[in-house]
Coordinates of C-alpha atoms in Angstrom, one line a residue:
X1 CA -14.7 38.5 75.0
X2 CA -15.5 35.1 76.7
X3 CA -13.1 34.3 79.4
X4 CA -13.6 30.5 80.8
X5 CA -12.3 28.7 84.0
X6 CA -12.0 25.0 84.4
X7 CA -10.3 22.6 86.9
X8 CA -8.6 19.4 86.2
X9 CA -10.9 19.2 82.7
X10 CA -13.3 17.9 85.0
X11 CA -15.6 21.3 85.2
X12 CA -15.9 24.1 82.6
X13 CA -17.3 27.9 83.6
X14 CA -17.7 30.4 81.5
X15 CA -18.0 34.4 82.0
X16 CA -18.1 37.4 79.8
X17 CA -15.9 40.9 79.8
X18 CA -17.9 43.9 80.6
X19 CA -18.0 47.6 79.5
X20 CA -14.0 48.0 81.0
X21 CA -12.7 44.6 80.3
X22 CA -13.9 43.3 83.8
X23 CA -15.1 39.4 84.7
X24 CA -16.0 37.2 87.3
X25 CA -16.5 33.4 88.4
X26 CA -18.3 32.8 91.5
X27 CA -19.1 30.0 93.8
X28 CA -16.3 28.0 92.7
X29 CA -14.5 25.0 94.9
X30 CA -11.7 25.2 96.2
X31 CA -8.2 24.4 93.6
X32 CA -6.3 25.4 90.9
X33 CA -8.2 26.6 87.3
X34 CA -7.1 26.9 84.1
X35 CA -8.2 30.9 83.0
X36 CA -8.3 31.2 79.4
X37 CA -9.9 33.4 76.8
X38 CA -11.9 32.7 73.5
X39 CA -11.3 36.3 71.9
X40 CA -12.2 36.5 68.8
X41 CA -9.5 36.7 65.6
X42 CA -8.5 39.9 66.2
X43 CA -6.2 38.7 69.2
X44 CA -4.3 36.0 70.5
X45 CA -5.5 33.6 72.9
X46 CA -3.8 33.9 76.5
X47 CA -3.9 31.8 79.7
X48 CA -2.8 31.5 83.0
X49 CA -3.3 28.9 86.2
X50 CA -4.9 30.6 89.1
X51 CA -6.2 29.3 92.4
X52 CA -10.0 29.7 93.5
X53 CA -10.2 32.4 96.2
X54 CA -10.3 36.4 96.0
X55 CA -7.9 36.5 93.8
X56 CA -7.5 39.6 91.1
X57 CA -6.4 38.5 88.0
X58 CA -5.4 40.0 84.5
X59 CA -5.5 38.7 81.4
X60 CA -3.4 40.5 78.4
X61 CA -4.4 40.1 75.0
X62 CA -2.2 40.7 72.0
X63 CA -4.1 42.5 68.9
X64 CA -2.9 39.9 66.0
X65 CA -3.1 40.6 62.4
X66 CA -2.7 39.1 58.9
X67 CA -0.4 41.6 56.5
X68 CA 0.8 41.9 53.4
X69 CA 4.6 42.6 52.7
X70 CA 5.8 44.1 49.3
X71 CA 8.2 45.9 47.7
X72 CA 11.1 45.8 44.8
X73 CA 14.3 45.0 45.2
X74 CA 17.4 46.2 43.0
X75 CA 20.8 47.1 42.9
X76 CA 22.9 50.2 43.6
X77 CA 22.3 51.1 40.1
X78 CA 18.9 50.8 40.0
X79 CA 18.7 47.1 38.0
X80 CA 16.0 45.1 39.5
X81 CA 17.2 41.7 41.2
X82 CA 15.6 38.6 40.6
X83 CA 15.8 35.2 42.6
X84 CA 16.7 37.4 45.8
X85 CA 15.3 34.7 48.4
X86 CA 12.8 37.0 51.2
X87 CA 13.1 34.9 54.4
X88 CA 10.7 36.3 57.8
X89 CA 10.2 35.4 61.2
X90 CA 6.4 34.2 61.3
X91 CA 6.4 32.7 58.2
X92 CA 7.6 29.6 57.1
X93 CA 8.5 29.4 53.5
X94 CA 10.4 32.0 51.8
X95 CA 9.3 33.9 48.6
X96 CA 11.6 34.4 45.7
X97 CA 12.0 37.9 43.9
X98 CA 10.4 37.5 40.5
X99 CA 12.1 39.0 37.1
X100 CA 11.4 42.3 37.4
X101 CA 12.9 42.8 41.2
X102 CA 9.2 42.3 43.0
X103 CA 8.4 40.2 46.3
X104 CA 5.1 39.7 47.8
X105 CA 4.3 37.4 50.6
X106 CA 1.6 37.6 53.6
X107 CA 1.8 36.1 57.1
X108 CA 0.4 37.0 60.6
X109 CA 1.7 39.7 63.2
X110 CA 1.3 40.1 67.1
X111 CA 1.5 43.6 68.1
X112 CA 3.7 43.0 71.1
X113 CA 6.5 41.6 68.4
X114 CA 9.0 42.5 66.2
X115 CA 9.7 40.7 63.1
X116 CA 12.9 40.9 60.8
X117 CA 12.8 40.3 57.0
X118 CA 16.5 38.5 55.8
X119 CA 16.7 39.2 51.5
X120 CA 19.7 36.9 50.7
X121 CA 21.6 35.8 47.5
X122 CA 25.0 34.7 45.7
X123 CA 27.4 38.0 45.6
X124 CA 25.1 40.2 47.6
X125 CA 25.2 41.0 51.0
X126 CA 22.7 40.0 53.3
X127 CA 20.6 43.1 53.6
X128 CA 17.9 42.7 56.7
X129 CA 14.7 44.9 57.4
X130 CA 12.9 45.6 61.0
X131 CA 9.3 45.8 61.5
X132 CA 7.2 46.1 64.4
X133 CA 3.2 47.6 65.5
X134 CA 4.6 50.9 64.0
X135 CA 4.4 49.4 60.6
X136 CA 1.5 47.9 60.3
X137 CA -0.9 49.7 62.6
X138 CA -2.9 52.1 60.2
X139 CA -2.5 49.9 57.3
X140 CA -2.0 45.6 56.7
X141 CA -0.1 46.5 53.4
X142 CA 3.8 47.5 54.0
X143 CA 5.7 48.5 51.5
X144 CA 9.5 47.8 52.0
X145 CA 12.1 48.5 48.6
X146 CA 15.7 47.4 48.9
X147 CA 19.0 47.9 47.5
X148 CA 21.0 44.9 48.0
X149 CA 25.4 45.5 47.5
X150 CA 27.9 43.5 46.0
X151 CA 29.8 41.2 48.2
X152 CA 32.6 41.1 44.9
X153 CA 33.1 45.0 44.3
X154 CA 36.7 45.9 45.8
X155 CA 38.3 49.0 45.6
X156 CA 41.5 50.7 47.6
X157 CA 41.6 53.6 49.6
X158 CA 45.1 55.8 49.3
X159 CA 46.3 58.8 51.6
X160 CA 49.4 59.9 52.9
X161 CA 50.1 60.7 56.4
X162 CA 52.1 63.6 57.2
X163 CA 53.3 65.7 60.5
X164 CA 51.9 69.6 61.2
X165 CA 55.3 71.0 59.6
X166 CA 54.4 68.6 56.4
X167 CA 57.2 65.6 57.1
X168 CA 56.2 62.6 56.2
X169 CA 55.8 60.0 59.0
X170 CA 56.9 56.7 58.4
X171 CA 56.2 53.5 60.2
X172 CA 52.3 54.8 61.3
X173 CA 49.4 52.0 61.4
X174 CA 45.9 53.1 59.3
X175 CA 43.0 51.4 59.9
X176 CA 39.7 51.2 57.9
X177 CA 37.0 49.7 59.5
X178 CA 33.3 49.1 59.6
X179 CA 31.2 46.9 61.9
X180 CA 31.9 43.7 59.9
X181 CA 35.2 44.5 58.4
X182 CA 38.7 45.9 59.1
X183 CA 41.8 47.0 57.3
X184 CA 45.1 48.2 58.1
X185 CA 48.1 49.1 56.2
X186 CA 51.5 50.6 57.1
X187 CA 53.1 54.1 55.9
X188 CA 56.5 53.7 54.1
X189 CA 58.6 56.9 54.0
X190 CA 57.4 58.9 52.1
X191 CA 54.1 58.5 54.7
X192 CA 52.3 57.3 51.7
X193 CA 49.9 54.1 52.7
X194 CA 47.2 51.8 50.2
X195 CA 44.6 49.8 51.9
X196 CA 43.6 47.4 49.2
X197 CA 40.7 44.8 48.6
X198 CA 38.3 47.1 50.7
X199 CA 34.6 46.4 50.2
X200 CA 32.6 48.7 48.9
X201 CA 30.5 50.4 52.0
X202 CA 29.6 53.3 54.0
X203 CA 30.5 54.6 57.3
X204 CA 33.5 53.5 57.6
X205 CA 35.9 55.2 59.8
X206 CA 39.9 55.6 58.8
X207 CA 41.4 55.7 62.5
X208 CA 45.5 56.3 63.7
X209 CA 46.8 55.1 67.3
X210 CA 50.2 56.9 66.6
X211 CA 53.0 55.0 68.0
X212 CA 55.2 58.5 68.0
X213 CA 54.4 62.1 69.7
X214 CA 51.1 62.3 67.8
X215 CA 47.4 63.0 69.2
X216 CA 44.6 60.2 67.8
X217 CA 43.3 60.8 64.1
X218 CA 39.9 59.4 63.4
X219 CA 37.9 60.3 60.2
X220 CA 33.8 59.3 60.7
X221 CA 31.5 58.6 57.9
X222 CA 34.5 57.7 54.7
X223 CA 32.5 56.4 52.0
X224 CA 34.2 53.8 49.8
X225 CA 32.9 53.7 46.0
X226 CA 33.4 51.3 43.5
X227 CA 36.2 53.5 42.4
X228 CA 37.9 53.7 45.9
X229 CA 39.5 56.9 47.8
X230 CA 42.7 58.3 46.7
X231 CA 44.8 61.1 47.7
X232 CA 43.4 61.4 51.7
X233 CA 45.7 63.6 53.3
X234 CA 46.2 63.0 57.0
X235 CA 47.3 65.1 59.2
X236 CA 48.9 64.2 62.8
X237 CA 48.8 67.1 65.6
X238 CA 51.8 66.8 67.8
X239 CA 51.3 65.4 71.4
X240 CA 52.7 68.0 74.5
X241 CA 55.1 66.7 76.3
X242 CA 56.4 67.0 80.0
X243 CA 59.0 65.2 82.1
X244 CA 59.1 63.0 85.3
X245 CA 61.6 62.0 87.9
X246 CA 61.2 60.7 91.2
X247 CA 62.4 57.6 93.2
X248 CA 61.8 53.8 93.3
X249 CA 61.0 52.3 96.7
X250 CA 59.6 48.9 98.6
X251 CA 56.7 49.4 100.9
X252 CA 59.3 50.0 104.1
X253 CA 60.6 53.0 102.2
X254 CA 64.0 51.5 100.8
X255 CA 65.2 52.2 97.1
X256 CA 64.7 49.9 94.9
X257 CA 67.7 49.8 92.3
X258 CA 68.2 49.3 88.8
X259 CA 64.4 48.1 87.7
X260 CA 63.0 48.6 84.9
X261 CA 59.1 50.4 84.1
X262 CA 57.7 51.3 81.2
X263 CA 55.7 54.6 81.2
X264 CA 52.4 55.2 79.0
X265 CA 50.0 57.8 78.5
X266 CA 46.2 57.6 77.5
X267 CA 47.6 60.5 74.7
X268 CA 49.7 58.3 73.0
X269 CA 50.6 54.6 71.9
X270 CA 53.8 55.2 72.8
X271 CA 55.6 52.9 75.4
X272 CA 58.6 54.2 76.9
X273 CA 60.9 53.0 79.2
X274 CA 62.8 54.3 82.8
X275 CA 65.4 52.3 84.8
X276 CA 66.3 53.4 88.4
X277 CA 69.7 54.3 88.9
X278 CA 71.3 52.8 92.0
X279 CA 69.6 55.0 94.5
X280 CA 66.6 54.2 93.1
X281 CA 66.0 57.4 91.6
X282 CA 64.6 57.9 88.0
X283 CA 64.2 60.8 85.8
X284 CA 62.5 60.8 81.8
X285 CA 61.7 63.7 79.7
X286 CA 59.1 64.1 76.9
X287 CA 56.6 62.3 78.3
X288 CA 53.2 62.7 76.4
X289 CA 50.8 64.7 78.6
X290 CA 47.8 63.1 79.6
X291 CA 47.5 60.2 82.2
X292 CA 50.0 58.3 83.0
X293 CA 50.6 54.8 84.1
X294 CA 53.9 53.3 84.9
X295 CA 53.6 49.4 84.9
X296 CA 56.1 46.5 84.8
X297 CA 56.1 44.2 81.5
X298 CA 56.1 40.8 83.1
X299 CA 55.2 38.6 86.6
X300 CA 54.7 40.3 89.2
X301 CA 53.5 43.2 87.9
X302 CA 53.1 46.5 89.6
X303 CA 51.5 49.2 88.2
X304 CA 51.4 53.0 89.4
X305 CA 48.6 55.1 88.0
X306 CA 46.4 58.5 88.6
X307 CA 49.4 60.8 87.6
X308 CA 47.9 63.4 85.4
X309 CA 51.4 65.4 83.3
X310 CA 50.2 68.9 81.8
X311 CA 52.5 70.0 78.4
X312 CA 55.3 71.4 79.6
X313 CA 55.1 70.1 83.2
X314 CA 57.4 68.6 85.2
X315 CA 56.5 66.5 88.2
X316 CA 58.5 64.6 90.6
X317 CA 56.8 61.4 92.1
X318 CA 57.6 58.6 94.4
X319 CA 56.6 55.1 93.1
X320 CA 55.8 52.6 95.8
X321 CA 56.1 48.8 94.8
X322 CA 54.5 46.0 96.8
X323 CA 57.6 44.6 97.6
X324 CA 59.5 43.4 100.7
X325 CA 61.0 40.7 102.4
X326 CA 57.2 38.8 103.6
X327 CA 56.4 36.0 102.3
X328 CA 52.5 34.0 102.1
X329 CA 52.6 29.9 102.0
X330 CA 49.9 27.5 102.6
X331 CA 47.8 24.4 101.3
X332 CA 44.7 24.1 99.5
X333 CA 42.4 21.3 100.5
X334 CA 38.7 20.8 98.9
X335 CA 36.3 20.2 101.9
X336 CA 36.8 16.3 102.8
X337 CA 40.6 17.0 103.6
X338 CA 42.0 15.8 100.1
X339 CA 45.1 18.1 98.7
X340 CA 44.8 20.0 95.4
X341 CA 47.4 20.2 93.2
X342 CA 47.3 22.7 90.2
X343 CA 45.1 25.4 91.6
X344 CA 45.6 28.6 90.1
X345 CA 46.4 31.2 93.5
X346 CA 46.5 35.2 92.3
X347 CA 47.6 37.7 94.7
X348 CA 46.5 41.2 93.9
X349 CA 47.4 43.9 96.6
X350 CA 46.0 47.5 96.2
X351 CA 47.0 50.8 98.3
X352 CA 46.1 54.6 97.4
X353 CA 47.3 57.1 98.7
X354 CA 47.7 61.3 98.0
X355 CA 45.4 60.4 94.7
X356 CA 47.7 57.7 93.5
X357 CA 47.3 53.8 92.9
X358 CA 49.4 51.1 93.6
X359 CA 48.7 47.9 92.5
X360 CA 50.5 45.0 92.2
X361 CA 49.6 41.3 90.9
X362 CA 51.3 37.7 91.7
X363 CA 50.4 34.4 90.7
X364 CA 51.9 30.5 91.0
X365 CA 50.4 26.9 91.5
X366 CA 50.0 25.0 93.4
X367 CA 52.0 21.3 93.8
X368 CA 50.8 18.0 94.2
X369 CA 50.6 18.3 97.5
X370 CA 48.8 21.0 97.2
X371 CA 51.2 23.8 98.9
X372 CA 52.2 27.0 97.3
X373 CA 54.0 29.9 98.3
X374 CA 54.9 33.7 97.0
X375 CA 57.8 35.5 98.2
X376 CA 58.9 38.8 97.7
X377 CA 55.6 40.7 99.0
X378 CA 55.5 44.0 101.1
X379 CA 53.3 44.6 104.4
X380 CA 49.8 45.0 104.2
X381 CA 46.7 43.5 102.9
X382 CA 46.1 41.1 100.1
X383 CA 43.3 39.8 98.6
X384 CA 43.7 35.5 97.4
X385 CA 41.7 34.5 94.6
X386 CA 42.1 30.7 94.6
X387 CA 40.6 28.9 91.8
X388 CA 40.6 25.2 90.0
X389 CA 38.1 23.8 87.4
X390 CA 36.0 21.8 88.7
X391 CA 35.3 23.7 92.3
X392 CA 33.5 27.2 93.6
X393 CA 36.1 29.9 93.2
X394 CA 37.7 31.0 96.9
X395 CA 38.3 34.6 97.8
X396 CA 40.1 35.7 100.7
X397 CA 41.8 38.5 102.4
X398 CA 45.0 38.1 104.4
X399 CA 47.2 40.7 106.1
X400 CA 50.9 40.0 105.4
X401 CA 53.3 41.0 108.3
X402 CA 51.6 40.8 111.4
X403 CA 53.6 43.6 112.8
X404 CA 55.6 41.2 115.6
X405 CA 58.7 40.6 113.1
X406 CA 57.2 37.7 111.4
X407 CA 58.2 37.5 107.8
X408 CA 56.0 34.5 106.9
X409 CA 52.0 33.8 107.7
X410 CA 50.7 30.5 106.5
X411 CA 46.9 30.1 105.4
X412 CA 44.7 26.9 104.4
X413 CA 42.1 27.0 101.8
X414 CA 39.0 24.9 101.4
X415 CA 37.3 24.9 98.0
X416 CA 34.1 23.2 97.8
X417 CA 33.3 20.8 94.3
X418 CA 30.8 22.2 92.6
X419 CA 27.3 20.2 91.8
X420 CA 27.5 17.9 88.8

């Protein structure tokens, strides 16, 4: 094809593409050139600003085609559809379906783009169609039929969700969902449960998180009819249970009495819930095997995970909390010396040891003056996130307890405004 150069408008040159696509301008001054083709209609134009020298330069052109789009559109029954509006991208103006369900409309493809078709009207579903090179690249006709679905057809879905032994289990969530709609409805004692109003689609999936000693239930792939789905009988596989006991303790290795934990397992939704007797100690049986995390259910939390409980097990574990009798004060400042008051500061503090996490998480404010202070913490490192709208986000490390029986460390934090 022709490829030509110019600079500034003021000078035009003009080369031709060999056997292999190849070109080249010689003698040129020195400057910047605008390289452009004049393909013919089979592709779309392309430039690019280049600089007169020995430079190698490629130019891609797209292969770009005029095609013809057509089909029928109907119902699920079969009944064609008129005035279903056909919207593309390329093309500007929409075509209507006429009387007997048929669309027709043409516009121009590149091949390195794909294109979506949009067939939209009152109590249907929007129903969209992909194209791409694929489609139109032995022939400029494609033909595309579509069955558009009621928005208004409702139905219910009906099961009942029983244990192994065939007891009902009351009080169990069901979900229905699909990837634009969810459901949920609640067994009553006789484990019976209705989802109502569903829409009419497929792949759903019908789904349990049991909140008792039950594995996950999930069903793939449920169709939903106009008619609706009665009579699903579900069927919940017990969870295997084992039992934990151990002792509560601060970072120094002293008992920590009478706190609460609650203990979950990736098994089960269930939550349960330990307190430490006055030595500390703890003990809780039928725990759901799996792995388990013990965590606290409000500020500061502290959280002790990578405990794996086989059915039937038993295991005895220490659970080490960040805390102690250190404490971490300071100021925040931005950078010309001005105090900032209502900065958000989160201490997080992380130790693992003998394949176990402990984790623990603070957070307070700071006053108008800008000071702050959290109490309460155990030796060792912790990592400050310091943050405020408005500025850049500060994080720092500090090492509480210096080791020399101090009990207090005091820190300043600059935080720079960020650019308007």
């Amino acid at each position: 094809s022709d490829t030509q150069m110019d600079a500034n408008s003021q000078a035009q040159s003009l080369a031709i593409t060999g056997g292999q696509g190849e070109f080249a301008f010689h003698d040129l001054a020195n400057g910047e050139y605008s390289l452009s083709t004049t393909a013919t209609d089979t592709y779309t134009s392309t430039g690019k600003t280049v600089r007169a020298g020995q430079e190698a330069v490629k130019l891609h052109v797209v292969g770009s085609y005029p095609i013809s789009v057509y089909g029928q559109v109907t119902d699920w029954e079969g009944k064609p559809l008129s005035n279903i509006e056909i919207a593309s991208t390329g093309r500007r103006e929409p075509v209507i379906s006429d009387r007997y369900g048929n669309y027709q409309f043409e516009f121009t493809v590149r091949n390195d783009r794909g294109y979506s078709i949009k067939f939209s009207a009152d109590g249907y579903r929007d129903h969209k169609v992909a194209l791409n090179s694929r489609d139109w690249s032995k022939q400029k006709q494609v033909e595309r039929d579509v069955v558009m679905e009621p928005m208004n057809v409702l139905a219910s879905v009906t099961g009942t969700v029983r244990s192994k032994n065939g007891e009902p289990i009351e009080g169990e969530q069901v979900y229905l969902q699909s990837a634009t709609k969810k459901y949920r409805a609640t067994t009553d004692e006789k484990g019976f449960f209705k989802l109502e109003e569903v829409e009419t689609e497929v792949n759903y999936a019908l789904w349990l998180m049991p909140k008792g000693p039950y594995q996950k239930y999930r069903k793939n792939y449920l169709m939903v009819p106009q008619n609706g789905v009665s009579g699903i009988d579900i069927t919940l596989d017990p969870v295997g249970v084992g039992s934990l006991s151990g002792i509560m303790m601060d970072m120094n290795g002293n008992a920590i009495a009478d706190f609460d934990l609650f203990v979950r397992s990736d098994s089960s939704r269930q939550r349960l819930q330990v307190t430490s007797d006055s030595g500390g100690e703890f003990e809780i049986e039928n725990v759901p095997q799996g792995k388990i995390r013990f965590e606290t259910g409000s500020f500061p939390r502290f959280g002790v995970s990578g405990i794996h409980l086989a059915e039937g097990e038993h295991r005895d574990v220490d659970l080490i909390f960040d805390k102690g009798n250190y404490s971490l004060a300071g100021q925040v400042k931005d950078d010309t010396g001005r105090s900032l008051g209502g900065a958000t500061i989160t201490v997080s503090g992380i130790v693992r040891e003998d394949g176990l996490l402990y984790a623990s998480l603070r957070r307070t404010v700071t006053n108008e003056q800008g000071r702050f202070q959290v109490t309460g913490m155990g030796e060792g490192t912790h990592e400050l996130i310091t943050s405020l709208t408005g500025f850049e986000a500060s994080i720092q490390e500090h090492n509480v307890g210096d080791g020399m029986g101090s009990t207090s460390a005091e820190v300043e934090i600059i935080l720079k405004a960020l650019d308007e």
